[in-house]
PDB file of C-alpha atoms in Angstrom:
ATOM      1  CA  UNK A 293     -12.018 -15.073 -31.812  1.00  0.00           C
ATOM      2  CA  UNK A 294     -12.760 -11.772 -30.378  1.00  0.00           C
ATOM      3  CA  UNK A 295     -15.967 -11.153 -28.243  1.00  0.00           C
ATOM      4  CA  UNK A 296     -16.615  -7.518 -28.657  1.00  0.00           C
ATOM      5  CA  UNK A 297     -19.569  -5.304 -27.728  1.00  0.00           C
ATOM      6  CA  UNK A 298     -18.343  -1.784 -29.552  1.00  0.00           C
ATOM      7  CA  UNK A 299     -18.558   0.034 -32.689  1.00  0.00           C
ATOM      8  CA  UNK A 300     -14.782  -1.014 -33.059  1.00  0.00           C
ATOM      9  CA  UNK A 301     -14.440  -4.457 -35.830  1.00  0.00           C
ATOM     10  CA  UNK A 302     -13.208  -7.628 -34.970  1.00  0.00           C
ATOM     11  CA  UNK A 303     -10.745  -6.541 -37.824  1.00  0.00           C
ATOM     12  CA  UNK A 304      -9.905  -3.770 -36.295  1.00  0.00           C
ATOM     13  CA  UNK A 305      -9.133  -6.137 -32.778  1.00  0.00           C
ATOM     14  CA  UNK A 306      -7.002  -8.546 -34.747  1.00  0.00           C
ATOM     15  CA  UNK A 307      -4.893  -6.066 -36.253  1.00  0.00           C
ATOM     16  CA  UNK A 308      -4.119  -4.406 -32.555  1.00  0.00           C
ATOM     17  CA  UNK A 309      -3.141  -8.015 -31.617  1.00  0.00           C
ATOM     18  CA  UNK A 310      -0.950  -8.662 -34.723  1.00  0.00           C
ATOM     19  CA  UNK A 311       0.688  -4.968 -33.844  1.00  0.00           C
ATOM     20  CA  UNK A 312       1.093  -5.890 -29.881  1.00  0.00           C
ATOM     21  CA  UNK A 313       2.058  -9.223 -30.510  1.00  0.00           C
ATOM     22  CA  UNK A 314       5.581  -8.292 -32.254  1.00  0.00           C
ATOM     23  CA  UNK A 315       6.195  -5.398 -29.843  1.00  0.00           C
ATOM     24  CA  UNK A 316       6.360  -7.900 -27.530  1.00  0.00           C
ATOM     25  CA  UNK A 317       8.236 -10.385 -29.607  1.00  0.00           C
ATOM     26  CA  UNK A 318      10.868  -7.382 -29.844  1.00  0.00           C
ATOM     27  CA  UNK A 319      10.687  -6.065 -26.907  1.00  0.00           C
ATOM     28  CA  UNK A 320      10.304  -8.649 -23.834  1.00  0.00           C
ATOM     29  CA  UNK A 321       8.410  -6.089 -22.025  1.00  0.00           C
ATOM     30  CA  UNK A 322       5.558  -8.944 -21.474  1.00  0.00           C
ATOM     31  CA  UNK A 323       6.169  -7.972 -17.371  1.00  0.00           C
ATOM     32  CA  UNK A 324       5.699  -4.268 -17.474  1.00  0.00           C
ATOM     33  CA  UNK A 325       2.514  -4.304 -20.016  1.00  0.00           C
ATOM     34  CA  UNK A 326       1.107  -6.666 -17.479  1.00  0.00           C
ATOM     35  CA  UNK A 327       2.153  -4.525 -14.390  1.00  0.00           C
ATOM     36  CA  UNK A 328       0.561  -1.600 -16.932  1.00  0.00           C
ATOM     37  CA  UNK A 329      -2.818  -2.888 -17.594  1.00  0.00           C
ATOM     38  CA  UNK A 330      -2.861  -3.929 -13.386  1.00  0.00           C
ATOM     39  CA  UNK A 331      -2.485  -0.794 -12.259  1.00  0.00           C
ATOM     40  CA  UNK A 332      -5.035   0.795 -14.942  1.00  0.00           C
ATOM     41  CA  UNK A 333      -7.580  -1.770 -13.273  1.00  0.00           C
ATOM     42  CA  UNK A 334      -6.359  -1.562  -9.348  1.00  0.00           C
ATOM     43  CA  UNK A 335      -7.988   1.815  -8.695  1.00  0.00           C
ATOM     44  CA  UNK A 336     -10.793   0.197  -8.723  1.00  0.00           C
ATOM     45  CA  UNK A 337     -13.377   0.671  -5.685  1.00  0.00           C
ATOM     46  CA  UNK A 338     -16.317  -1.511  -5.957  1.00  0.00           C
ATOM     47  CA  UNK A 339     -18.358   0.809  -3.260  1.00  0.00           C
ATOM     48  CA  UNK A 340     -18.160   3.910  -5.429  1.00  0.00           C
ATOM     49  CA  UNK A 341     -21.534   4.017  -6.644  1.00  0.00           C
ATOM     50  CA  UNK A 342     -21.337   7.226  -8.407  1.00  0.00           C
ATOM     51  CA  UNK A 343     -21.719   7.636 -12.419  1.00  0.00           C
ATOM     52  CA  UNK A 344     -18.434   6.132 -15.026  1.00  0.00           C
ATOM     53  CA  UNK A 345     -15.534   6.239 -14.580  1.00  0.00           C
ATOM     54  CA  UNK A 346     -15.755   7.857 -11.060  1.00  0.00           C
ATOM     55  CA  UNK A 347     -14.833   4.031  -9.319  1.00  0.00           C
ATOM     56  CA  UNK A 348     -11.792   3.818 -11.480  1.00  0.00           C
ATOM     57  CA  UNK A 349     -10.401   0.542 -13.252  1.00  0.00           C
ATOM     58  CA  UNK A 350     -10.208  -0.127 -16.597  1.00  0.00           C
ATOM     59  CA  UNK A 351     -10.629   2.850 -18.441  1.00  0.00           C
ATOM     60  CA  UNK A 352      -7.211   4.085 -19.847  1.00  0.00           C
ATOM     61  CA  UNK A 353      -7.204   6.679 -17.175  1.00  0.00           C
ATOM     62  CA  UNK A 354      -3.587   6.007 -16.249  1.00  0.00           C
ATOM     63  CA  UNK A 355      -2.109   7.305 -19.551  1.00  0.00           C
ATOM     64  CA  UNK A 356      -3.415  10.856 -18.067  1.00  0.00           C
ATOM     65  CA  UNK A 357      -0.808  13.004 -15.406  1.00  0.00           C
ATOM     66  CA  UNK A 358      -1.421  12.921 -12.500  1.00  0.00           C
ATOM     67  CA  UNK A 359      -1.965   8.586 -12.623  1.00  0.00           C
ATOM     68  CA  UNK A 360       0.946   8.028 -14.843  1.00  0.00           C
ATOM     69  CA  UNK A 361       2.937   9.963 -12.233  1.00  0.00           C
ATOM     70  CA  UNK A 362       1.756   8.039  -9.081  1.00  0.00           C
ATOM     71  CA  UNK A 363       4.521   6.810  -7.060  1.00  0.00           C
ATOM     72  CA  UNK A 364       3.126   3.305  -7.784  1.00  0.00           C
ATOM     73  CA  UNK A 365       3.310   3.887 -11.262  1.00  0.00           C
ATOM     74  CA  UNK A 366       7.146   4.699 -11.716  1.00  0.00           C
ATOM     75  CA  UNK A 367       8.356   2.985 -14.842  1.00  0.00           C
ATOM     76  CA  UNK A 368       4.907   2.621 -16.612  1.00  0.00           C
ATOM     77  CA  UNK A 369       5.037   5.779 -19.210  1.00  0.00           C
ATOM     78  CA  UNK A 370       7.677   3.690 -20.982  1.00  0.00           C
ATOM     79  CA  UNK A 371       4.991   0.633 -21.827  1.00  0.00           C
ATOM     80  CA  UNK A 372       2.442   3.647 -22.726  1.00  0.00           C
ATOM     81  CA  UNK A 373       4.360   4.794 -25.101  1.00  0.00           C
ATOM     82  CA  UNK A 374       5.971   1.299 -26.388  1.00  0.00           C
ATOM     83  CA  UNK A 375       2.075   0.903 -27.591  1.00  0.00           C
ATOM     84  CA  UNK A 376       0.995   4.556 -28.890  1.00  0.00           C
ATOM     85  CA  UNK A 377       1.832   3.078 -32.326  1.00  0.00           C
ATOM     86  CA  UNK A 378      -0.945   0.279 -31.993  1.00  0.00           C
ATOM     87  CA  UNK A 379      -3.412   3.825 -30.910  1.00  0.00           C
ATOM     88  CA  UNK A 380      -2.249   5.646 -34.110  1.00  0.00           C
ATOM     89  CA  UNK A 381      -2.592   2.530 -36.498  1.00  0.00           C
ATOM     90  CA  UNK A 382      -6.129   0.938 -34.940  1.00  0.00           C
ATOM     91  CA  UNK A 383      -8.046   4.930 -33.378  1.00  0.00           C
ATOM     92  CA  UNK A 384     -11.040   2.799 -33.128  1.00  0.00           C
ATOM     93  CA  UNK A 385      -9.510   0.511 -30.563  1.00  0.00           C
ATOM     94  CA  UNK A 386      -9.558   2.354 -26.767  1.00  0.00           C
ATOM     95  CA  UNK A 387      -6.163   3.125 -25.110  1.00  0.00           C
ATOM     96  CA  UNK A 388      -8.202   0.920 -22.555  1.00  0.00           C
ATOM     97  CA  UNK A 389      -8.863  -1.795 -24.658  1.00  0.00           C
ATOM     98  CA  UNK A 390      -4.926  -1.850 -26.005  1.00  0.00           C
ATOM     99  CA  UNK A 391      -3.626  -1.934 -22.449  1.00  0.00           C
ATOM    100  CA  UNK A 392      -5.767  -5.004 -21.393  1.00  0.00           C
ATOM    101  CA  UNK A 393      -4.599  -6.886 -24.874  1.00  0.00           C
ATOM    102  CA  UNK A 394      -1.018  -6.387 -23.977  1.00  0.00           C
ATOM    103  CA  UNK A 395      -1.544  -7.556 -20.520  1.00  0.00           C
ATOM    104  CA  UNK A 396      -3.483 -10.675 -21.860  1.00  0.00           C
ATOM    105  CA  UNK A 397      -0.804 -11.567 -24.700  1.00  0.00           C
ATOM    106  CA  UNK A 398       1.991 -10.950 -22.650  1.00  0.00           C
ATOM    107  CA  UNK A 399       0.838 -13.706 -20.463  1.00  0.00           C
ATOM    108  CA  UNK A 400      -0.410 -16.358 -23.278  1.00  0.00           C
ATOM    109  CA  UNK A 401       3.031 -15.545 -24.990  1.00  0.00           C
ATOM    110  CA  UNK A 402       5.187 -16.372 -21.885  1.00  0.00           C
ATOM    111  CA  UNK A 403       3.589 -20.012 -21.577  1.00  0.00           C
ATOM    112  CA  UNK A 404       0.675 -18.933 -19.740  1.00  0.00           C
ATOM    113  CA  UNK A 405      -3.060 -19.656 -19.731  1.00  0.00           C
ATOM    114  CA  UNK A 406      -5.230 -18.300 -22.512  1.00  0.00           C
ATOM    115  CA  UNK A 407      -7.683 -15.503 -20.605  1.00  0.00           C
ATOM    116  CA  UNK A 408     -10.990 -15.201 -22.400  1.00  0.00           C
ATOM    117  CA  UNK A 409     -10.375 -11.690 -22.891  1.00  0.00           C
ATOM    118  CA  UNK A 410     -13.880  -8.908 -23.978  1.00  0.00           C
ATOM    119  CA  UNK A 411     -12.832  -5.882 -25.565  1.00  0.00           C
ATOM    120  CA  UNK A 412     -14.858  -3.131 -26.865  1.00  0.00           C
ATOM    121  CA  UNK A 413     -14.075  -0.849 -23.523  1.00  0.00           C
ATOM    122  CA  UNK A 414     -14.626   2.982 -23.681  1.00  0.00           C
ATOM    123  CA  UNK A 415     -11.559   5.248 -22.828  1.00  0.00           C
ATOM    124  CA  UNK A 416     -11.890   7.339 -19.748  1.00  0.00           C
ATOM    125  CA  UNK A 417     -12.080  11.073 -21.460  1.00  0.00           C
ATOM    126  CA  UNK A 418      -9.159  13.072 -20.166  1.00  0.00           C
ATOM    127  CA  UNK A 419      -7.176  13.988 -16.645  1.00  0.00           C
ATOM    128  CA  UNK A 420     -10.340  14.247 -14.680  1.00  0.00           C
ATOM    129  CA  UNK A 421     -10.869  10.809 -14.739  1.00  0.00           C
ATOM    130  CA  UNK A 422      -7.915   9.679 -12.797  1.00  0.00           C
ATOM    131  CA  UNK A 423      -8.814   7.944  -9.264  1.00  0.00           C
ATOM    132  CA  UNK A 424      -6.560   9.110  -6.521  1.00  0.00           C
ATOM    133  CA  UNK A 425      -3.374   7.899  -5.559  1.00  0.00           C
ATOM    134  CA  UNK A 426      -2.924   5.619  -2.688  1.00  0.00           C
ATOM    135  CA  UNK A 427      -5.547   2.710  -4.198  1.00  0.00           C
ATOM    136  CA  UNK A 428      -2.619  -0.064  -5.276  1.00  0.00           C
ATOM    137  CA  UNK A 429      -0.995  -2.084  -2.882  1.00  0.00           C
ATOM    138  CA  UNK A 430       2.800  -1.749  -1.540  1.00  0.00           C
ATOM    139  CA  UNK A 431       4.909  -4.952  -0.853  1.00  0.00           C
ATOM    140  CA  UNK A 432       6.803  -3.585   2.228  1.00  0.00           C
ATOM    141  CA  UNK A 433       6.022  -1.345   4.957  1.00  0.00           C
ATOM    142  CA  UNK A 434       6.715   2.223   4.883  1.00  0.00           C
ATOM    143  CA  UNK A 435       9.484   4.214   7.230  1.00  0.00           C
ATOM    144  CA  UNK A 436       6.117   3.729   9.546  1.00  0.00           C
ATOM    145  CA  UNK A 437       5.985   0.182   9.958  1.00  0.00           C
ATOM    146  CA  UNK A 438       2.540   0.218   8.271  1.00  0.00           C
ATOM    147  CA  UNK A 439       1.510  -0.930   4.823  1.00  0.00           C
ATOM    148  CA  UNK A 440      -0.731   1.802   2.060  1.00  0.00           C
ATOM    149  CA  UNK A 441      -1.866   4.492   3.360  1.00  0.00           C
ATOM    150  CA  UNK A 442      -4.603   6.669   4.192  1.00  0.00           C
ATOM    151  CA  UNK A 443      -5.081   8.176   0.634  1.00  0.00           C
ATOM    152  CA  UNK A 444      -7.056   6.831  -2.176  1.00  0.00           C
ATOM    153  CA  UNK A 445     -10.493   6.176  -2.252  1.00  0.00           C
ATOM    154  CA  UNK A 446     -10.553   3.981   0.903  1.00  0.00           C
ATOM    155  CA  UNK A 447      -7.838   3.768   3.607  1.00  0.00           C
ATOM    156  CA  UNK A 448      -5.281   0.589   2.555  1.00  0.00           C
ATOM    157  CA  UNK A 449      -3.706   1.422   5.381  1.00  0.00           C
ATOM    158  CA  UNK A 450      -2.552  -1.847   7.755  1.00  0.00           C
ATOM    159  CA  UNK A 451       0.421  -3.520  10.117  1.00  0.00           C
ATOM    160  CA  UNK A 452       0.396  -6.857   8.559  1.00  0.00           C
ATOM    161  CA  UNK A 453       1.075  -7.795   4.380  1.00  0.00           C
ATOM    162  CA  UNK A 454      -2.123  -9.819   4.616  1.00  0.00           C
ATOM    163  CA  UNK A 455      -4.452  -7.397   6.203  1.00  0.00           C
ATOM    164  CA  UNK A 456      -3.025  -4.696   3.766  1.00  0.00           C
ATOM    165  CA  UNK A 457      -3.462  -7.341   0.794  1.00  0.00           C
ATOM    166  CA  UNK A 458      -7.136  -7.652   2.000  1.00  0.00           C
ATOM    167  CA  UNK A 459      -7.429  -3.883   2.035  1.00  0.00           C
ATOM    168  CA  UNK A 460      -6.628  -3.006  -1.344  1.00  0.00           C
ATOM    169  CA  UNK A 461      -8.465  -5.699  -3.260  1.00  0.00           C
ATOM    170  CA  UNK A 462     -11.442  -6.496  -1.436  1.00  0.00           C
ATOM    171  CA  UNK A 463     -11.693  -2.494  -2.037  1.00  0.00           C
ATOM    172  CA  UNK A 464     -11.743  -4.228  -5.829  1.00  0.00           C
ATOM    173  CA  UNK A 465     -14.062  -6.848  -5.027  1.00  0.00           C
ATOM    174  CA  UNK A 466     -11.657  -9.747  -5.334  1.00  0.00           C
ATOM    175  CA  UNK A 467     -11.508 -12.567  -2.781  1.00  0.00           C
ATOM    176  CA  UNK A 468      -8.854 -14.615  -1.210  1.00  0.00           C
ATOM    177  CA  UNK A 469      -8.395 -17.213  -4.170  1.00  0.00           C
ATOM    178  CA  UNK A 470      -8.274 -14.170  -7.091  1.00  0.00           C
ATOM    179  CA  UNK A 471      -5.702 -12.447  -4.501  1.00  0.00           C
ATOM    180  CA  UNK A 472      -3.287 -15.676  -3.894  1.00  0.00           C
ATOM    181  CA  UNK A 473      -3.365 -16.012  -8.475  1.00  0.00           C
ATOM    182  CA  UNK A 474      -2.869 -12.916  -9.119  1.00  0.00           C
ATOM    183  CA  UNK A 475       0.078 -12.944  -6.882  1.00  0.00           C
ATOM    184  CA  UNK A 476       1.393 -15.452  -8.640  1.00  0.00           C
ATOM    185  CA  UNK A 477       1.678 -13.216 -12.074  1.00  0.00           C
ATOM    186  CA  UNK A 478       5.020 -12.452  -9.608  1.00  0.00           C
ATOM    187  CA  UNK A 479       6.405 -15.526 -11.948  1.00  0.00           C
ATOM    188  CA  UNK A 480       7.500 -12.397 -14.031  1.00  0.00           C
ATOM    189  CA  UNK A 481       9.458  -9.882 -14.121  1.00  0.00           C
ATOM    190  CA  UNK A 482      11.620  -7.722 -11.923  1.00  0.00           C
ATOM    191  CA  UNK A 483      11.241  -5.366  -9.220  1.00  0.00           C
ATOM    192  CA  UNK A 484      13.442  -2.069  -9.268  1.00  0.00           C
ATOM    193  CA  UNK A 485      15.299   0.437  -6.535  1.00  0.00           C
ATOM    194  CA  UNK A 486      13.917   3.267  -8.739  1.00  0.00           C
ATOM    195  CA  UNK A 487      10.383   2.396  -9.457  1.00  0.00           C
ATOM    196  CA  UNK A 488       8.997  -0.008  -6.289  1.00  0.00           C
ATOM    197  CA  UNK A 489      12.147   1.086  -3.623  1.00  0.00           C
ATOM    198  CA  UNK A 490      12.404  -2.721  -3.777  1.00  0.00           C
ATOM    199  CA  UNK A 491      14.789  -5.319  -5.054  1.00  0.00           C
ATOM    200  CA  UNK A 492      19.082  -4.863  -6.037  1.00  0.00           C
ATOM    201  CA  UNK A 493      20.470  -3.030  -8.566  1.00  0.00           C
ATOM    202  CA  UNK A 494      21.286  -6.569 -10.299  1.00  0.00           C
ATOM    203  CA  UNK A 495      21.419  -9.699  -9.410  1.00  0.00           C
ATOM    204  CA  UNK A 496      22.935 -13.435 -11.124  1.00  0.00           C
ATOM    205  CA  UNK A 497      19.422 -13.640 -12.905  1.00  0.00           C
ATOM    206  CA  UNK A 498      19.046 -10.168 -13.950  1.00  0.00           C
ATOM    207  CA  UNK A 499      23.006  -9.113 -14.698  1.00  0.00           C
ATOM    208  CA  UNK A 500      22.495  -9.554 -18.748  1.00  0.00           C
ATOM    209  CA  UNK A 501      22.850 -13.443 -17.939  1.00  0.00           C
ATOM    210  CA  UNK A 502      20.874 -15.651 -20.790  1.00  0.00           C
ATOM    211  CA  UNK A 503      16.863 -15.787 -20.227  1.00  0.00           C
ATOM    212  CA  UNK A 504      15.333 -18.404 -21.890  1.00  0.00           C
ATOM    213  CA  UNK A 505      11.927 -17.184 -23.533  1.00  0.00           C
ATOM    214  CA  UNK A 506       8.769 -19.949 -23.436  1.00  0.00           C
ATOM    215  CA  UNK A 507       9.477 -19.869 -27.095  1.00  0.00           C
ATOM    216  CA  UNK A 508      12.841 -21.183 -26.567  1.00  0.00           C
ATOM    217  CA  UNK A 509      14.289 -18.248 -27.918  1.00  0.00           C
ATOM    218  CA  UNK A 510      17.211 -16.359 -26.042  1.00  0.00           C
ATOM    219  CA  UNK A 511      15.487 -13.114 -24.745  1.00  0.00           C
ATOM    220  CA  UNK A 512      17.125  -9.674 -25.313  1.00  0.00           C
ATOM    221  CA  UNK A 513      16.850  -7.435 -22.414  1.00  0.00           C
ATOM    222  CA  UNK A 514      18.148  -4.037 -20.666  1.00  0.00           C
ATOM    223  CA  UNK A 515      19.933  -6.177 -17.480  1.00  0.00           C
ATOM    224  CA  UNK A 516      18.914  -4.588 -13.529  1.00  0.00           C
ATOM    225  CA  UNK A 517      16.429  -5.123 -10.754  1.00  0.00           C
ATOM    226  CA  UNK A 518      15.780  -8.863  -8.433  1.00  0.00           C
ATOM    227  CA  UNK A 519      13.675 -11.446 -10.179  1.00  0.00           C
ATOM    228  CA  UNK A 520      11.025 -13.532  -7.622  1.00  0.00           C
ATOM    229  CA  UNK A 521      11.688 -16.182 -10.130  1.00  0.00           C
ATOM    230  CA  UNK A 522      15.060 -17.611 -12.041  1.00  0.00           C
ATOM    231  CA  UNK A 523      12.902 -18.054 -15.554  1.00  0.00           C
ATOM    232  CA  UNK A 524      11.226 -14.623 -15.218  1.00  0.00           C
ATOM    233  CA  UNK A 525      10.149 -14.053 -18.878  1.00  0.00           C
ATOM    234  CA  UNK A 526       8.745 -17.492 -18.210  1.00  0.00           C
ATOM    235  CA  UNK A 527       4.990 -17.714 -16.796  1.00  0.00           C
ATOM    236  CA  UNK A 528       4.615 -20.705 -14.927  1.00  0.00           C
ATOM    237  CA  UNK A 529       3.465 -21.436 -11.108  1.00  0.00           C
ATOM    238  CA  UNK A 530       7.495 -21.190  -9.636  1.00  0.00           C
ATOM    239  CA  UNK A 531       6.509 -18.204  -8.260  1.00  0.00           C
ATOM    240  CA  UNK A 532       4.384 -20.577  -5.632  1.00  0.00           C
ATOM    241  CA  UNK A 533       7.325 -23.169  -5.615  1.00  0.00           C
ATOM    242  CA  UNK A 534      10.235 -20.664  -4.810  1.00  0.00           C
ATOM    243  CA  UNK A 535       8.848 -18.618  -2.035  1.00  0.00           C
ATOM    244  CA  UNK A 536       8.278 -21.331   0.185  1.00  0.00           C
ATOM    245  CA  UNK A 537      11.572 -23.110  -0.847  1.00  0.00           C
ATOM    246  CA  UNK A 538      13.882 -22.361   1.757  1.00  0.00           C
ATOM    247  CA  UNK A 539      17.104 -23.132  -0.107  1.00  0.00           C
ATOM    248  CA  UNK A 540      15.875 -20.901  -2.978  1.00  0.00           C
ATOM    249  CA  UNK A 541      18.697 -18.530  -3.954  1.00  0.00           C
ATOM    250  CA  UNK A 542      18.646 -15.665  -1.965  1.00  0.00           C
ATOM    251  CA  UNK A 543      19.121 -13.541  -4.824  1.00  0.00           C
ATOM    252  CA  UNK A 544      15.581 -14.085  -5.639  1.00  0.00           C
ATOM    253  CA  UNK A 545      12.976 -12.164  -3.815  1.00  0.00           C
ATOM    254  CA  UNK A 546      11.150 -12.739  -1.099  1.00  0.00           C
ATOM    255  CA  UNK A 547       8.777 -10.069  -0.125  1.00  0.00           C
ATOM    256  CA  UNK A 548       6.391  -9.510   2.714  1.00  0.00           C
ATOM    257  CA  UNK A 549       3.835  -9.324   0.673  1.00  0.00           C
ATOM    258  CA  UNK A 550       4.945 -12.788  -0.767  1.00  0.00           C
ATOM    259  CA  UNK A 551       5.683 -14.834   2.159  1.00  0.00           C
ATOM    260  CA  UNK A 552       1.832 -13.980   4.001  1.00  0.00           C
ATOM    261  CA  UNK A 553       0.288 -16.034   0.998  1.00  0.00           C
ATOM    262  CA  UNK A 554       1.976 -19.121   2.788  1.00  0.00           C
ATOM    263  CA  UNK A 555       1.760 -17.499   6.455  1.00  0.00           C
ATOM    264  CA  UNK A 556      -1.975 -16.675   6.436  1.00  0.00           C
ATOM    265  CA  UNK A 557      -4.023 -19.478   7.113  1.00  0.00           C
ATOM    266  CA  UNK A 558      -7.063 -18.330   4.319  1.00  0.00           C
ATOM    267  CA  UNK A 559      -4.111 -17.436   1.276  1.00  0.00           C
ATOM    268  CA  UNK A 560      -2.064 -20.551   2.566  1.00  0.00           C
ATOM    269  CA  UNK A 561      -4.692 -23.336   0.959  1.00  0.00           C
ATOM    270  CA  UNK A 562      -4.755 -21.765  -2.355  1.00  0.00           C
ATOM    271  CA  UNK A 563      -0.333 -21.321  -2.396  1.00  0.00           C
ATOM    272  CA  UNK A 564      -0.177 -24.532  -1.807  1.00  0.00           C
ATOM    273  CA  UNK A 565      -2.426 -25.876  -4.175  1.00  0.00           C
ATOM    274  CA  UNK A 566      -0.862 -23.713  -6.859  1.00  0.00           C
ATOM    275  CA  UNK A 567       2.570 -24.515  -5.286  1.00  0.00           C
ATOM    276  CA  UNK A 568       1.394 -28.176  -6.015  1.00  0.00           C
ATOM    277  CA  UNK A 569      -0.569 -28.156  -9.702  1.00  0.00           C
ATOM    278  CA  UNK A 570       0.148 -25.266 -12.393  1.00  0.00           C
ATOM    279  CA  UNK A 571      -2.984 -26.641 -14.188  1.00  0.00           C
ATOM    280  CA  UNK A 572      -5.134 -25.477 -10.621  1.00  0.00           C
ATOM    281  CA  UNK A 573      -2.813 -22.164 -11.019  1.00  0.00           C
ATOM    282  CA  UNK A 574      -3.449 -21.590 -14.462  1.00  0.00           C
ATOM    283  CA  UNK A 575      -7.385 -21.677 -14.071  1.00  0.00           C
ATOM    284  CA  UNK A 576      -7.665 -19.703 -11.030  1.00  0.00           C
ATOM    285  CA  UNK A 577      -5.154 -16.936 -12.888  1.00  0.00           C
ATOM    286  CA  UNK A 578      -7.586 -17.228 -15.905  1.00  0.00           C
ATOM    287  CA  UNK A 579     -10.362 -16.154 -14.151  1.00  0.00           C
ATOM    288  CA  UNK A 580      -9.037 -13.688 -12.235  1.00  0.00           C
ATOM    289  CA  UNK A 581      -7.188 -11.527 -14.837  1.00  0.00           C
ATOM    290  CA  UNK A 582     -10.406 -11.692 -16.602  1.00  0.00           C
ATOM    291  CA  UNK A 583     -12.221 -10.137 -14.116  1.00  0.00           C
ATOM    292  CA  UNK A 584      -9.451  -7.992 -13.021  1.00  0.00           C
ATOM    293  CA  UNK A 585      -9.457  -6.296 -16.371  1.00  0.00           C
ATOM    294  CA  UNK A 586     -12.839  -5.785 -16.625  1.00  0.00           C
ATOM    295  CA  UNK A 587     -13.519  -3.883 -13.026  1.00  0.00           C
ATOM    296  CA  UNK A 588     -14.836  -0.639 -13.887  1.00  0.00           C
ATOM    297  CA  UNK A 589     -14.847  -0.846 -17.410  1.00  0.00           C
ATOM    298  CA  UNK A 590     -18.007   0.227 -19.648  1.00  0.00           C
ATOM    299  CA  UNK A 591     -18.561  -1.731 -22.581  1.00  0.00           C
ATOM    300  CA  UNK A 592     -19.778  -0.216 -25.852  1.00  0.00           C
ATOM    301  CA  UNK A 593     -22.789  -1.984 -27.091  1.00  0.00           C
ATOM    302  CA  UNK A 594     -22.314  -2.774 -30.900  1.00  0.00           C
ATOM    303  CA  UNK A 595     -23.991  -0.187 -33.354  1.00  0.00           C
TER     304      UNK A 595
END
């Protein structure tokens, strides 16, 4: 069931999802087309009050150089073009639109909750559009000691993982509660020397070594990069039980950006409830992805 509010069909919708849902199935990219349709929405700046698309978000924007070439965005042109097919088989449906389903099946398809997803988004028209780089938020300080940056549409730019955290997506309009679950999307997938700066080359979890899918199939995959969890094709709420599990491997990450959800006294309520019930997890995720992929985005009205 599709709620839509453009000119594209429901048919049209449903045949995207059909498309996306066996790139994924043959693929296992569920972690980078969420990471995709993330950073489309995390330029978003909620004090921006000028005319669409000029606050960012979800607009398709980051298909366009410069955003696709972002430092933040290393890796990402890959997932664009894993779903140009869906573009050339459904035009109707926005580049916007496809990058949010992907995001939203990846997750339902790995176990996760179902997100009560709107489509019908219009596409941001060309390079113009793109918001300025220095908007998403970095897990480790720079050679500076100091987290973001000055750049971007509002200075991210702060000593501590938790202020820095605050920074960016407050800038979005999200609170403490939507920051701790969407943290926990960290259940999945790896982070890379070449794209973040961040994680090993390989480690036990990532070498090639068997994944187990939520499908219980055996998931094909190029091996490389540190995993935050060992089931990372898997979305569950481990993320929340392994970072504050001292005898977790230490070949699983750890970042500073993690461990502040269970240092700071305002994140540490929500970790630990999501540390302690996937079902609490699961509905604060829900709601959060849902309005993460909707910041910024302008909604067709059906003709």
């Amino acid at each position: 069931s599709f709620s839509t509010s453009l000119d594209v069909s429901k048919k049209d919708l449903e045949g995207a999802q059909t498309m996306i849902d066996k790139i994924i199935d043959d693929t296992n990219a569920n972690p980078v087309f969420v990471r995709l349709a993330w950073h489309d929405s995390g330029t978003f700046d909620v004090n921006v009050e000028k005319e669409w698309p000029a606050s960012g978000g979800a607009i398709g924007s980051i298909r366009f150089d410069p955003e696709i070439n972002h430092g933040a965005n290393a890796g990402l042109s890959g997932a664009v073009k894993l779903l140009e097919p869906v573009k050339e088989s459904f035009p109707d449906v926005s580049f916007a639109d496809i990058f949010q389903m992907a995001s939203a099946r990846s997750i339902e398809l790995a176990g996760g909750p179902k997100i009560d997803m709107k489509y019908g988004r219009v596409d941001a028209s060309g390079p113009e559009n793109c918001s300025a780089e220095g908007n998403l938020p970095d897990a480790e300080p720079g050679p500076d000691g100091k987290y973001g940056g000055p750049g971007g549409s509002a200075s991210t730019e702060d000593k501590t993982p938790n202020g820095h955290l605050r920074k960016v997506f407050y800038r979005m309009g999200l609170n403490d509660e939507e920051i701790v679950a969407l943290s926990g999307a960290h259940s999945f997938g790896r982070a890379y020397k070449d794209r973040s700066g961040l994680g090993a080359e390989k480690t036990k979890f990532t070498d090639g070594s068997k994944q187990i899918r939520a499908d219980g199939k055996e998931a094909k995959y190029n091996p490389g990069g540190s995993a935050w969890t060992k089931n990372w094709l898997v979305f569950d709420n481990s993320y929340f039980t392994t970072i504050p599990d001292e005898s977790a491997d230490p070949e699983l990450l750890k970042l500073s950006t993690d461990k502040t959800l269970f240092g700071d006294e305002d994140f540490k309520p929500f970790a630990e409830k999501f540390r302690d019930s996937q079902d609490e997890f699961f509905a604060s995720y829900a709601k959060a992805h849902k309005k993460l992929s909707e910041l910024g985005s302008k909604f067709e009205a059906v003709e």
